[in-house]
Amino acid sequence: MKLLDGKTLSQTIESQVAQSVKRLKQETGRVPGLAVILVGNDEASQAYVGMKKRACDRVGFYSVTHEMPSSISQEAIEQTIVMMNENPNIDGILIQLPLPSHIDTTRLLELVAPSKDVDGFHPFNVGRLSTALDGFVPCTPLGIMELLTKYNIDLCGKECVVVGASNIVGKPLAALLLNAEATVTITHIQTQDLASHTKNADILLVGVGVIGLISEDMVKDGAVVVDIGINRNSEGKLVGDVCFESVSPKCSYITPVPGGVGPMTIAMLLKNTLKAAQIHAQEAK
Ligand code: GUN
């Protein structure tokens, strides 16, 4: 069994992004800019936004976080998005999810300019992905693909089983795997007999947020297992959705939690923001 080391790969990507930022600055005088909207005081969201901001600082991006109380109105968030769409110093806009229940999330995601949609959540970019056209791809699925590529894990014709069908992870991940010519099964909360699907997987990718969902008897010998879950157990430790101890001996490759998919998500946010900045710089010429 080999570990898919997202921590090391994300550090390599960060250095490459930092180099590109220097070059962009020398050539155009611009630095990539990321604006983050954070609503309310959800602890996990605050922690994620903090990590994203620190990563931006490390690679030399300009970044700004718009912190808003959970009582904020839909209109006020919309005004902020419109302002950032028009601000030439901002290349990427990220709305940290989830939002409070009185907020219409879809409307906000659709208001972000597709060229600044570094999370890849706008239907324009979702459509581009599903037709295998270039665009912005959600960071977690994109990071998983980079990790699999780094370890030369071939996807063409492989049985890939995705557990979880969210718009943020499961669905875009399935689209990327399909674009890479894998045979893709998406399972979800209503799936009958989950194990009957997971046992067939050459590559099993799990992101639902349920501790211990995947046990050893649900995994084929020699499978590649990608654990996208980030959960805190009763001892306060970070764990994934896969029982690492019992499943890992059966795998050819497996991601650790932490240190697998998590750091790749942040590295991809940096890459997407750099890409947006490079496109905006090109358009300004
Ligand atoms: N909430 C959980 N994951 C994500 C993500 O990748 N992007 C945003 N914006 N919010 C999230």
PDB file of N, CA, C and O in Angstrom, residues 74 95 97-111:
ATOM      1  N   GLN A  74     -29.914  39.113   1.614  1.00  0.00           N
ATOM      2  CA  GLN A  74     -29.564  38.645   0.268  1.00  0.00           C
ATOM      3  C   GLN A  74     -29.015  39.814  -0.564  1.00  0.00           C
ATOM      4  O   GLN A  74     -27.987  39.688  -1.227  1.00  0.00           O
ATOM      5  N   ILE A  95     -17.441  32.232  -2.624  1.00  0.00           N
ATOM      6  CA  ILE A  95     -18.473  32.349  -1.590  1.00  0.00           C
ATOM      7  C   ILE A  95     -18.388  31.080  -0.755  1.00  0.00           C
ATOM      8  O   ILE A  95     -18.692  29.983  -1.256  1.00  0.00           O
ATOM      9  N   LEU A  97     -19.338  28.152   1.361  1.00  0.00           N
ATOM     10  CA  LEU A  97     -20.611  27.465   1.606  1.00  0.00           C
ATOM     11  C   LEU A  97     -20.473  26.561   2.834  1.00  0.00           C
ATOM     12  O   LEU A  97     -19.366  26.140   3.146  1.00  0.00           O
ATOM     13  N   PRO A  98     -21.518  26.250   3.547  1.00  0.00           N
ATOM     14  CA  PRO A  98     -22.914  26.614   3.268  1.00  0.00           C
ATOM     15  C   PRO A  98     -23.251  28.018   3.773  1.00  0.00           C
ATOM     16  O   PRO A  98     -22.566  28.561   4.622  1.00  0.00           O
ATOM     17  N   LEU A  99     -24.341  28.564   3.211  1.00  0.00           N
ATOM     18  CA  LEU A  99     -24.841  29.876   3.632  1.00  0.00           C
ATOM     19  C   LEU A  99     -26.078  29.680   4.506  1.00  0.00           C
ATOM     20  O   LEU A  99     -26.716  28.624   4.445  1.00  0.00           O
ATOM     21  N   PRO A 100     -26.436  30.699   5.312  1.00  0.00           N
ATOM     22  CA  PRO A 100     -27.643  30.571   6.144  1.00  0.00           C
ATOM     23  C   PRO A 100     -28.881  30.270   5.287  1.00  0.00           C
ATOM     24  O   PRO A 100     -28.919  30.613   4.101  1.00  0.00           O
ATOM     25  N   SER A 101     -29.887  29.640   5.905  1.00  0.00           N
ATOM     26  CA  SER A 101     -31.017  29.119   5.121  1.00  0.00           C
ATOM     27  C   SER A 101     -31.870  30.216   4.477  1.00  0.00           C
ATOM     28  O   SER A 101     -32.558  29.964   3.486  1.00  0.00           O
ATOM     29  N   HIS A 102     -31.825  31.465   4.982  1.00  0.00           N
ATOM     30  CA  HIS A 102     -32.638  32.518   4.358  1.00  0.00           C
ATOM     31  C   HIS A 102     -31.974  33.071   3.089  1.00  0.00           C
ATOM     32  O   HIS A 102     -32.563  33.889   2.382  1.00  0.00           O
ATOM     33  N   ILE A 103     -30.770  32.612   2.799  1.00  0.00           N
ATOM     34  CA  ILE A 103     -30.047  33.110   1.619  1.00  0.00           C
ATOM     35  C   ILE A 103     -30.272  32.160   0.436  1.00  0.00           C
ATOM     36  O   ILE A 103     -30.234  30.942   0.584  1.00  0.00           O
ATOM     37  N   ASP A 104     -30.524  32.768  -0.736  1.00  0.00           N
ATOM     38  CA  ASP A 104     -30.693  32.003  -1.970  1.00  0.00           C
ATOM     39  C   ASP A 104     -29.301  31.779  -2.583  1.00  0.00           C
ATOM     40  O   ASP A 104     -28.787  32.627  -3.318  1.00  0.00           O
ATOM     41  N   THR A 105     -28.725  30.620  -2.262  1.00  0.00           N
ATOM     42  CA  THR A 105     -27.338  30.331  -2.667  1.00  0.00           C
ATOM     43  C   THR A 105     -27.201  30.297  -4.190  1.00  0.00           C
ATOM     44  O   THR A 105     -26.261  30.863  -4.756  1.00  0.00           O
ATOM     45  N   THR A 106     -28.150  29.648  -4.860  1.00  0.00           N
ATOM     46  CA  THR A 106     -28.071  29.517  -6.324  1.00  0.00           C
ATOM     47  C   THR A 106     -27.972  30.883  -6.998  1.00  0.00           C
ATOM     48  O   THR A 106     -27.169  31.086  -7.908  1.00  0.00           O
ATOM     49  N   ARG A 107     -28.818  31.812  -6.520  1.00  0.00           N
ATOM     50  CA  ARG A 107     -28.823  33.166  -7.095  1.00  0.00           C
ATOM     51  C   ARG A 107     -27.465  33.829  -6.951  1.00  0.00           C
ATOM     52  O   ARG A 107     -26.985  34.494  -7.870  1.00  0.00           O
ATOM     53  N   LEU A 108     -26.838  33.635  -5.788  1.00  0.00           N
ATOM     54  CA  LEU A 108     -25.518  34.244  -5.554  1.00  0.00           C
ATOM     55  C   LEU A 108     -24.465  33.612  -6.463  1.00  0.00           C
ATOM     56  O   LEU A 108     -23.649  34.312  -7.063  1.00  0.00           O
ATOM     57  N   LEU A 109     -24.495  32.296  -6.553  1.00  0.00           N
ATOM     58  CA  LEU A 109     -23.482  31.617  -7.377  1.00  0.00           C
ATOM     59  C   LEU A 109     -23.618  32.032  -8.841  1.00  0.00           C
ATOM     60  O   LEU A 109     -22.627  32.157  -9.557  1.00  0.00           O
ATOM     61  N   GLU A 110     -24.864  32.282  -9.262  1.00  0.00           N
ATOM     62  CA  GLU A 110     -25.094  32.687 -10.654  1.00  0.00           C
ATOM     63  C   GLU A 110     -24.727  34.139 -10.910  1.00  0.00           C
ATOM     64  O   GLU A 110     -24.609  34.560 -12.060  1.00  0.00           O
ATOM     65  N   LEU A 111     -24.567  34.903  -9.827  1.00  0.00           N
ATOM     66  CA  LEU A 111     -24.235  36.318  -9.975  1.00  0.00           C
ATOM     67  C   LEU A 111     -22.729  36.524 -10.154  1.00  0.00           C
ATOM     68  O   LEU A 111     -22.281  37.544 -10.685  1.00  0.00           O
TER      69      LEU A 111
END
